C-alpha cells in the first residue's frame, strides 16, 4: 500500500498563501491602529481578500489576533532567542541578546511596533494576551539563567547577580530604548545606545 503524498495540493497551497497574506495585512494594520480599531472591512480592503475568507481561516477577529500573536512570538523565538541558545557563552551572550534583538527590530520595524501595541493592549482592554507575554518573558529569563550561571562559573560575572534580575534589566532596557525610538526616531540613535547598553552590561555585571 502506497503512502499518501505529503506535498500540499494546489488548493491547499492557495489557501495557505491566502492565510499568510491576511496575516501580513493584519500585522501592518494592528501595528498602526491596534487590534481593537482594526476591522474586518479594513483587512479585507487592504489585502484584497473577502471578509468571508477571513472568517473561514480565523473564525473571528480574536482568532486572527491570536494567529498574529503566535506568528510574532514565533519570529521572536526563532530570530532572537534560538540563536542565543547556540551562541550564548558566558558574558558575551548579553551582547548577543542586544545584537539579536537589534537585527530583528531593524529588519522588520512593523513587528517591533506591533509588539508594543499588543503589549499595551494586554495591560488594558486585552487581558487575555497577558499570559502569552508573561510566558514569552519567562522564556527569555530561562535563557538568561544559563548565561549568568556560565559566567559565574568561569569568573566573568559577579557571584551575587541573580539571573532573573539580569533578564528583567535587559528586557526593560531594550524595550524602553525601542519604544523611545518608535516615538521619536530622529532623536534616538539606536545603534549608539545599543552599543552603550552592551558596554554597561559587561562592566556592571563583572566581578
PDB file of C-alpha atoms in Angstrom:
ATOM      1  CA  UNK A   1       0.000   0.000   0.000  1.00  0.00           C
ATOM      2  CA  UNK A   2       1.488   3.318  -1.060  1.00  0.00           C
ATOM      3  CA  UNK A   3       1.969   6.158   1.416  1.00  0.00           C
ATOM      4  CA  UNK A   4      -0.062   9.347   0.959  1.00  0.00           C
ATOM      5  CA  UNK A   5       1.689  12.156  -0.874  1.00  0.00           C
ATOM      6  CA  UNK A   6       2.869  14.648   1.833  1.00  0.00           C
ATOM      7  CA  UNK A   7       3.036  17.509  -0.645  1.00  0.00           C
ATOM      8  CA  UNK A   8       0.187  20.032  -0.385  1.00  0.00           C
ATOM      9  CA  UNK A   9      -2.381  20.123  -3.143  1.00  0.00           C
ATOM     10  CA  UNK A  10      -2.775  23.193  -5.317  1.00  0.00           C
ATOM     11  CA  UNK A  11      -5.893  24.123  -3.339  1.00  0.00           C
ATOM     12  CA  UNK A  12      -4.080  23.761  -0.021  1.00  0.00           C
ATOM     13  CA  UNK A  13      -1.146  25.825  -1.248  1.00  0.00           C
ATOM     14  CA  UNK A  14      -3.505  28.555  -2.447  1.00  0.00           C
ATOM     15  CA  UNK A  15      -5.320  28.544   0.902  1.00  0.00           C
ATOM     16  CA  UNK A  16      -2.018  28.869   2.782  1.00  0.00           C
ATOM     17  CA  UNK A  17      -0.950  31.809   0.601  1.00  0.00           C
ATOM     18  CA  UNK A  18      -4.270  33.498   1.364  1.00  0.00           C
ATOM     19  CA  UNK A  19      -3.833  32.876   5.071  1.00  0.00           C
ATOM     20  CA  UNK A  20      -0.311  34.314   5.091  1.00  0.00           C
ATOM     21  CA  UNK A  21      -1.424  37.359   3.113  1.00  0.00           C
ATOM     22  CA  UNK A  22      -4.158  38.009   5.664  1.00  0.00           C
ATOM     23  CA  UNK A  23      -1.629  37.688   8.486  1.00  0.00           C
ATOM     24  CA  UNK A  24       0.770  40.079   6.736  1.00  0.00           C
ATOM     25  CA  UNK A  25      -2.021  42.618   6.363  1.00  0.00           C
ATOM     26  CA  UNK A  26      -3.182  42.189   9.953  1.00  0.00           C
ATOM     27  CA  UNK A  27       0.351  42.719  11.254  1.00  0.00           C
ATOM     28  CA  UNK A  28       0.631  46.019   9.373  1.00  0.00           C
ATOM     29  CA  UNK A  29      -2.816  47.284  10.405  1.00  0.00           C
ATOM     30  CA  UNK A  30      -2.610  46.132  14.014  1.00  0.00           C
ATOM     31  CA  UNK A  31       0.789  47.817  14.295  1.00  0.00           C
ATOM     32  CA  UNK A  32      -0.661  51.137  13.057  1.00  0.00           C
ATOM     33  CA  UNK A  33      -4.110  51.150  14.633  1.00  0.00           C
ATOM     34  CA  UNK A  34      -4.210  48.399  17.248  1.00  0.00           C
ATOM     35  CA  UNK A  35      -6.343  45.292  17.136  1.00  0.00           C
ATOM     36  CA  UNK A  36      -9.459  46.911  18.591  1.00  0.00           C
ATOM     37  CA  UNK A  37      -9.617  49.646  15.963  1.00  0.00           C
ATOM     38  CA  UNK A  38      -8.892  47.350  13.019  1.00  0.00           C
ATOM     39  CA  UNK A  39     -11.999  45.957  11.353  1.00  0.00           C
ATOM     40  CA  UNK A  40     -12.548  43.020   9.040  1.00  0.00           C
ATOM     41  CA  UNK A  41     -13.544  45.547   6.386  1.00  0.00           C
ATOM     42  CA  UNK A  42     -10.171  47.284   6.698  1.00  0.00           C
ATOM     43  CA  UNK A  43      -8.282  43.987   6.484  1.00  0.00           C
ATOM     44  CA  UNK A  44     -10.376  42.889   3.517  1.00  0.00           C
ATOM     45  CA  UNK A  45      -9.807  46.163   1.656  1.00  0.00           C
ATOM     46  CA  UNK A  46      -6.069  46.253   2.345  1.00  0.00           C
ATOM     47  CA  UNK A  47      -5.492  42.611   1.446  1.00  0.00           C
ATOM     48  CA  UNK A  48      -7.949  42.350  -1.419  1.00  0.00           C
ATOM     49  CA  UNK A  49      -9.432  39.257   0.220  1.00  0.00           C
ATOM     50  CA  UNK A  50     -13.090  38.885   1.145  1.00  0.00           C
ATOM     51  CA  UNK A  51     -14.436  39.089   4.686  1.00  0.00           C
ATOM     52  CA  UNK A  52     -15.762  35.573   4.251  1.00  0.00           C
ATOM     53  CA  UNK A  53     -12.249  34.263   3.665  1.00  0.00           C
ATOM     54  CA  UNK A  54     -11.045  35.953   6.850  1.00  0.00           C
ATOM     55  CA  UNK A  55     -13.753  34.185   8.834  1.00  0.00           C
ATOM     56  CA  UNK A  56     -13.030  30.918   7.050  1.00  0.00           C
ATOM     57  CA  UNK A  57      -9.358  30.990   8.031  1.00  0.00           C
ATOM     58  CA  UNK A  58      -9.577  32.508  11.513  1.00  0.00           C
ATOM     59  CA  UNK A  59     -13.200  32.307  12.646  1.00  0.00           C
ATOM     60  CA  UNK A  60     -13.285  35.744  14.288  1.00  0.00           C
ATOM     61  CA  UNK A  61     -11.142  38.824  14.841  1.00  0.00           C
ATOM     62  CA  UNK A  62      -9.985  37.296  18.114  1.00  0.00           C
ATOM     63  CA  UNK A  63      -8.899  34.197  16.192  1.00  0.00           C
ATOM     64  CA  UNK A  64      -6.978  36.406  13.784  1.00  0.00           C
ATOM     65  CA  UNK A  65      -5.429  38.321  16.691  1.00  0.00           C
ATOM     66  CA  UNK A  66      -4.127  35.169  18.323  1.00  0.00           C
ATOM     67  CA  UNK A  67      -2.792  33.923  14.996  1.00  0.00           C
ATOM     68  CA  UNK A  68      -0.895  37.213  14.656  1.00  0.00           C
ATOM     69  CA  UNK A  69       0.435  36.875  18.207  1.00  0.00           C
ATOM     70  CA  UNK A  70       1.557  33.314  17.528  1.00  0.00           C
ATOM     71  CA  UNK A  71       3.412  34.439  14.417  1.00  0.00           C
ATOM     72  CA  UNK A  72       5.121  37.417  16.073  1.00  0.00           C
ATOM     73  CA  UNK A  73       6.168  35.389  19.095  1.00  0.00           C
ATOM     74  CA  UNK A  74       7.453  32.593  16.845  1.00  0.00           C
ATOM     75  CA  UNK A  75       9.575  35.156  14.982  1.00  0.00           C
ATOM     76  CA  UNK A  76      10.916  36.448  18.306  1.00  0.00           C
ATOM     77  CA  UNK A  77      11.728  32.881  19.346  1.00  0.00           C
ATOM     78  CA  UNK A  78      13.438  31.992  16.054  1.00  0.00           C
ATOM     79  CA  UNK A  79      15.264  35.276  15.404  1.00  0.00           C
ATOM     80  CA  UNK A  80      16.181  36.438  18.905  1.00  0.00           C
ATOM     81  CA  UNK A  81      16.237  33.579  21.372  1.00  0.00           C
ATOM     82  CA  UNK A  82      17.134  30.482  19.334  1.00  0.00           C
ATOM     83  CA  UNK A  83      20.444  31.965  18.054  1.00  0.00           C
ATOM     84  CA  UNK A  84      21.351  32.771  21.644  1.00  0.00           C
ATOM     85  CA  UNK A  85      20.832  29.164  22.668  1.00  0.00           C
ATOM     86  CA  UNK A  86      23.514  28.191  20.153  1.00  0.00           C
ATOM     87  CA  UNK A  87      25.884  31.120  20.578  1.00  0.00           C
ATOM     88  CA  UNK A  88      25.419  32.160  24.208  1.00  0.00           C
ATOM     89  CA  UNK A  89      28.550  31.531  26.261  1.00  0.00           C
ATOM     90  CA  UNK A  90      29.083  33.466  29.457  1.00  0.00           C
ATOM     91  CA  UNK A  91      29.055  37.266  29.384  1.00  0.00           C
ATOM     92  CA  UNK A  92      29.270  37.558  25.589  1.00  0.00           C
ATOM     93  CA  UNK A  93      25.663  36.369  25.441  1.00  0.00           C
ATOM     94  CA  UNK A  94      24.490  39.651  26.957  1.00  0.00           C
ATOM     95  CA  UNK A  95      25.819  41.490  23.940  1.00  0.00           C
ATOM     96  CA  UNK A  96      24.451  38.757  21.690  1.00  0.00           C
ATOM     97  CA  UNK A  97      20.991  39.339  23.152  1.00  0.00           C
ATOM     98  CA  UNK A  98      21.206  43.013  22.262  1.00  0.00           C
ATOM     99  CA  UNK A  99      22.514  42.241  18.770  1.00  0.00           C
ATOM    100  CA  UNK A 100      19.853  39.619  18.030  1.00  0.00           C
ATOM    101  CA  UNK A 101      17.070  41.921  19.190  1.00  0.00           C
ATOM    102  CA  UNK A 102      18.524  44.754  17.122  1.00  0.00           C
ATOM    103  CA  UNK A 103      18.741  42.637  13.980  1.00  0.00           C
ATOM    104  CA  UNK A 104      15.112  41.556  14.249  1.00  0.00           C
ATOM    105  CA  UNK A 105      13.888  45.090  15.012  1.00  0.00           C
ATOM    106  CA  UNK A 106      15.878  46.648  12.169  1.00  0.00           C
ATOM    107  CA  UNK A 107      14.781  44.020   9.643  1.00  0.00           C
ATOM    108  CA  UNK A 108      11.075  44.358  10.388  1.00  0.00           C
ATOM    109  CA  UNK A 109      10.237  47.506  12.406  1.00  0.00           C
ATOM    110  CA  UNK A 110       6.489  46.910  11.926  1.00  0.00           C
ATOM    111  CA  UNK A 111       6.765  43.766  14.032  1.00  0.00           C
ATOM    112  CA  UNK A 112       8.605  45.693  16.731  1.00  0.00           C
ATOM    113  CA  UNK A 113       5.905  48.348  16.770  1.00  0.00           C
ATOM    114  CA  UNK A 114       3.198  45.687  16.834  1.00  0.00           C
ATOM    115  CA  UNK A 115       4.848  44.097  19.850  1.00  0.00           C
ATOM    116  CA  UNK A 116       4.437  47.323  21.825  1.00  0.00           C
ATOM    117  CA  UNK A 117       0.891  47.919  20.615  1.00  0.00           C
ATOM    118  CA  UNK A 118      -0.210  44.452  21.693  1.00  0.00           C
ATOM    119  CA  UNK A 119       1.699  44.667  24.962  1.00  0.00           C
ATOM    120  CA  UNK A 120      -0.144  47.846  25.905  1.00  0.00           C
ATOM    121  CA  UNK A 121      -3.443  46.260  24.884  1.00  0.00           C
ATOM    122  CA  UNK A 122      -2.575  43.316  27.137  1.00  0.00           C
ATOM    123  CA  UNK A 123      -2.300  45.742  30.056  1.00  0.00           C
ATOM    124  CA  UNK A 124      -5.658  47.296  29.144  1.00  0.00           C
ATOM    125  CA  UNK A 125      -8.535  46.056  27.023  1.00  0.00           C
ATOM    126  CA  UNK A 126      -6.961  42.720  26.007  1.00  0.00           C
ATOM    127  CA  UNK A 127      -6.083  40.981  29.312  1.00  0.00           C
ATOM    128  CA  UNK A 128      -6.282  37.622  27.563  1.00  0.00           C
ATOM    129  CA  UNK A 129      -2.918  38.471  25.989  1.00  0.00           C
ATOM    130  CA  UNK A 130      -1.137  38.859  29.340  1.00  0.00           C
ATOM    131  CA  UNK A 131      -0.346  35.151  29.876  1.00  0.00           C
ATOM    132  CA  UNK A 132       1.222  34.976  26.423  1.00  0.00           C
ATOM    133  CA  UNK A 133       3.534  37.914  27.069  1.00  0.00           C
ATOM    134  CA  UNK A 134       4.361  36.583  30.537  1.00  0.00           C
ATOM    135  CA  UNK A 135       5.275  33.196  29.051  1.00  0.00           C
ATOM    136  CA  UNK A 136       7.482  34.838  26.402  1.00  0.00           C
ATOM    137  CA  UNK A 137       9.359  36.867  29.001  1.00  0.00           C
ATOM    138  CA  UNK A 138       9.789  33.804  31.193  1.00  0.00           C
ATOM    139  CA  UNK A 139      11.282  32.021  28.192  1.00  0.00           C
ATOM    140  CA  UNK A 140      13.852  34.792  27.892  1.00  0.00           C
ATOM    141  CA  UNK A 141      14.628  34.554  31.611  1.00  0.00           C
ATOM    142  CA  UNK A 142      15.244  30.836  31.138  1.00  0.00           C
ATOM    143  CA  UNK A 143      17.960  31.625  28.597  1.00  0.00           C
ATOM    144  CA  UNK A 144      19.406  34.286  30.854  1.00  0.00           C
ATOM    145  CA  UNK A 145      19.757  31.932  33.819  1.00  0.00           C
ATOM    146  CA  UNK A 146      22.087  29.766  31.747  1.00  0.00           C
ATOM    147  CA  UNK A 147      24.183  32.764  30.689  1.00  0.00           C
ATOM    148  CA  UNK A 148      24.599  34.045  34.230  1.00  0.00           C
ATOM    149  CA  UNK A 149      25.419  30.591  35.607  1.00  0.00           C
ATOM    150  CA  UNK A 150      28.071  30.077  32.911  1.00  0.00           C
ATOM    151  CA  UNK A 151      29.594  33.497  33.583  1.00  0.00           C
ATOM    152  CA  UNK A 152      29.661  32.933  37.332  1.00  0.00           C
ATOM    153  CA  UNK A 153      31.271  29.522  36.815  1.00  0.00           C
ATOM    154  CA  UNK A 154      34.136  30.973  34.757  1.00  0.00           C
ATOM    155  CA  UNK A 155      34.521  34.051  36.971  1.00  0.00           C
ATOM    156  CA  UNK A 156      33.405  36.709  34.481  1.00  0.00           C
ATOM    157  CA  UNK A 157      30.060  37.518  36.119  1.00  0.00           C
ATOM    158  CA  UNK A 158      29.668  38.651  39.725  1.00  0.00           C
ATOM    159  CA  UNK A 159      28.604  35.843  42.016  1.00  0.00           C
ATOM    160  CA  UNK A 160      25.810  37.783  43.710  1.00  0.00           C
ATOM    161  CA  UNK A 161      23.978  38.586  40.456  1.00  0.00           C
ATOM    162  CA  UNK A 162      20.543  36.974  40.036  1.00  0.00           C
ATOM    163  CA  UNK A 163      19.662  35.767  36.568  1.00  0.00           C
ATOM    164  CA  UNK A 164      16.032  36.897  36.718  1.00  0.00           C
ATOM    165  CA  UNK A 165      17.175  40.404  37.615  1.00  0.00           C
ATOM    166  CA  UNK A 166      19.562  40.471  34.651  1.00  0.00           C
ATOM    167  CA  UNK A 167      16.832  39.290  32.291  1.00  0.00           C
ATOM    168  CA  UNK A 168      14.410  41.899  33.607  1.00  0.00           C
ATOM    169  CA  UNK A 169      17.079  44.579  33.164  1.00  0.00           C
ATOM    170  CA  UNK A 170      17.864  43.563  29.572  1.00  0.00           C
ATOM    171  CA  UNK A 171      14.220  43.288  28.551  1.00  0.00           C
ATOM    172  CA  UNK A 172      13.352  46.588  30.204  1.00  0.00           C
ATOM    173  CA  UNK A 173      16.300  48.401  28.663  1.00  0.00           C
ATOM    174  CA  UNK A 174      15.745  47.056  25.156  1.00  0.00           C
ATOM    175  CA  UNK A 175      12.028  47.703  25.347  1.00  0.00           C
ATOM    176  CA  UNK A 176      12.499  51.235  26.631  1.00  0.00           C
ATOM    177  CA  UNK A 177      15.106  52.098  24.027  1.00  0.00           C
ATOM    178  CA  UNK A 178      12.995  50.881  21.127  1.00  0.00           C
ATOM    179  CA  UNK A 179       9.812  52.403  22.467  1.00  0.00           C
ATOM    180  CA  UNK A 180      11.522  55.819  22.570  1.00  0.00           C
ATOM    181  CA  UNK A 181      12.777  55.246  19.022  1.00  0.00           C
ATOM    182  CA  UNK A 182       9.271  54.454  17.744  1.00  0.00           C
ATOM    183  CA  UNK A 183       8.015  57.647  19.392  1.00  0.00           C
ATOM    184  CA  UNK A 184      10.815  59.924  18.196  1.00  0.00           C
ATOM    185  CA  UNK A 185      13.251  58.235  15.780  1.00  0.00           C
ATOM    186  CA  UNK A 186      15.024  61.491  14.887  1.00  0.00           C
ATOM    187  CA  UNK A 187      16.353  61.908  18.416  1.00  0.00           C
ATOM    188  CA  UNK A 188      17.239  58.309  19.344  1.00  0.00           C
ATOM    189  CA  UNK A 189      20.399  56.808  17.863  1.00  0.00           C
ATOM    190  CA  UNK A 190      19.566  53.113  18.163  1.00  0.00           C
ATOM    191  CA  UNK A 191      22.989  51.815  17.197  1.00  0.00           C
ATOM    192  CA  UNK A 192      24.880  54.034  19.612  1.00  0.00           C
ATOM    193  CA  UNK A 193      22.539  53.425  22.529  1.00  0.00           C
ATOM    194  CA  UNK A 194      22.532  49.663  21.994  1.00  0.00           C
ATOM    195  CA  UNK A 195      26.337  49.632  21.963  1.00  0.00           C
ATOM    196  CA  UNK A 196      26.291  51.611  25.198  1.00  0.00           C
ATOM    197  CA  UNK A 197      23.856  49.130  26.742  1.00  0.00           C
ATOM    198  CA  UNK A 198      26.204  46.243  25.924  1.00  0.00           C
ATOM    199  CA  UNK A 199      29.112  48.127  27.477  1.00  0.00           C
ATOM    200  CA  UNK A 200      27.104  48.938  30.606  1.00  0.00           C
ATOM    201  CA  UNK A 201      26.026  45.293  30.962  1.00  0.00           C
ATOM    202  CA  UNK A 202      29.544  43.954  30.540  1.00  0.00           C
ATOM    203  CA  UNK A 203      31.006  46.363  33.084  1.00  0.00           C
ATOM    204  CA  UNK A 204      28.139  46.292  35.526  1.00  0.00           C
ATOM    205  CA  UNK A 205      27.951  42.508  35.719  1.00  0.00           C
ATOM    206  CA  UNK A 206      31.694  41.958  36.059  1.00  0.00           C
ATOM    207  CA  UNK A 207      33.027  40.771  39.452  1.00  0.00           C
TER     208      UNK A 207
END
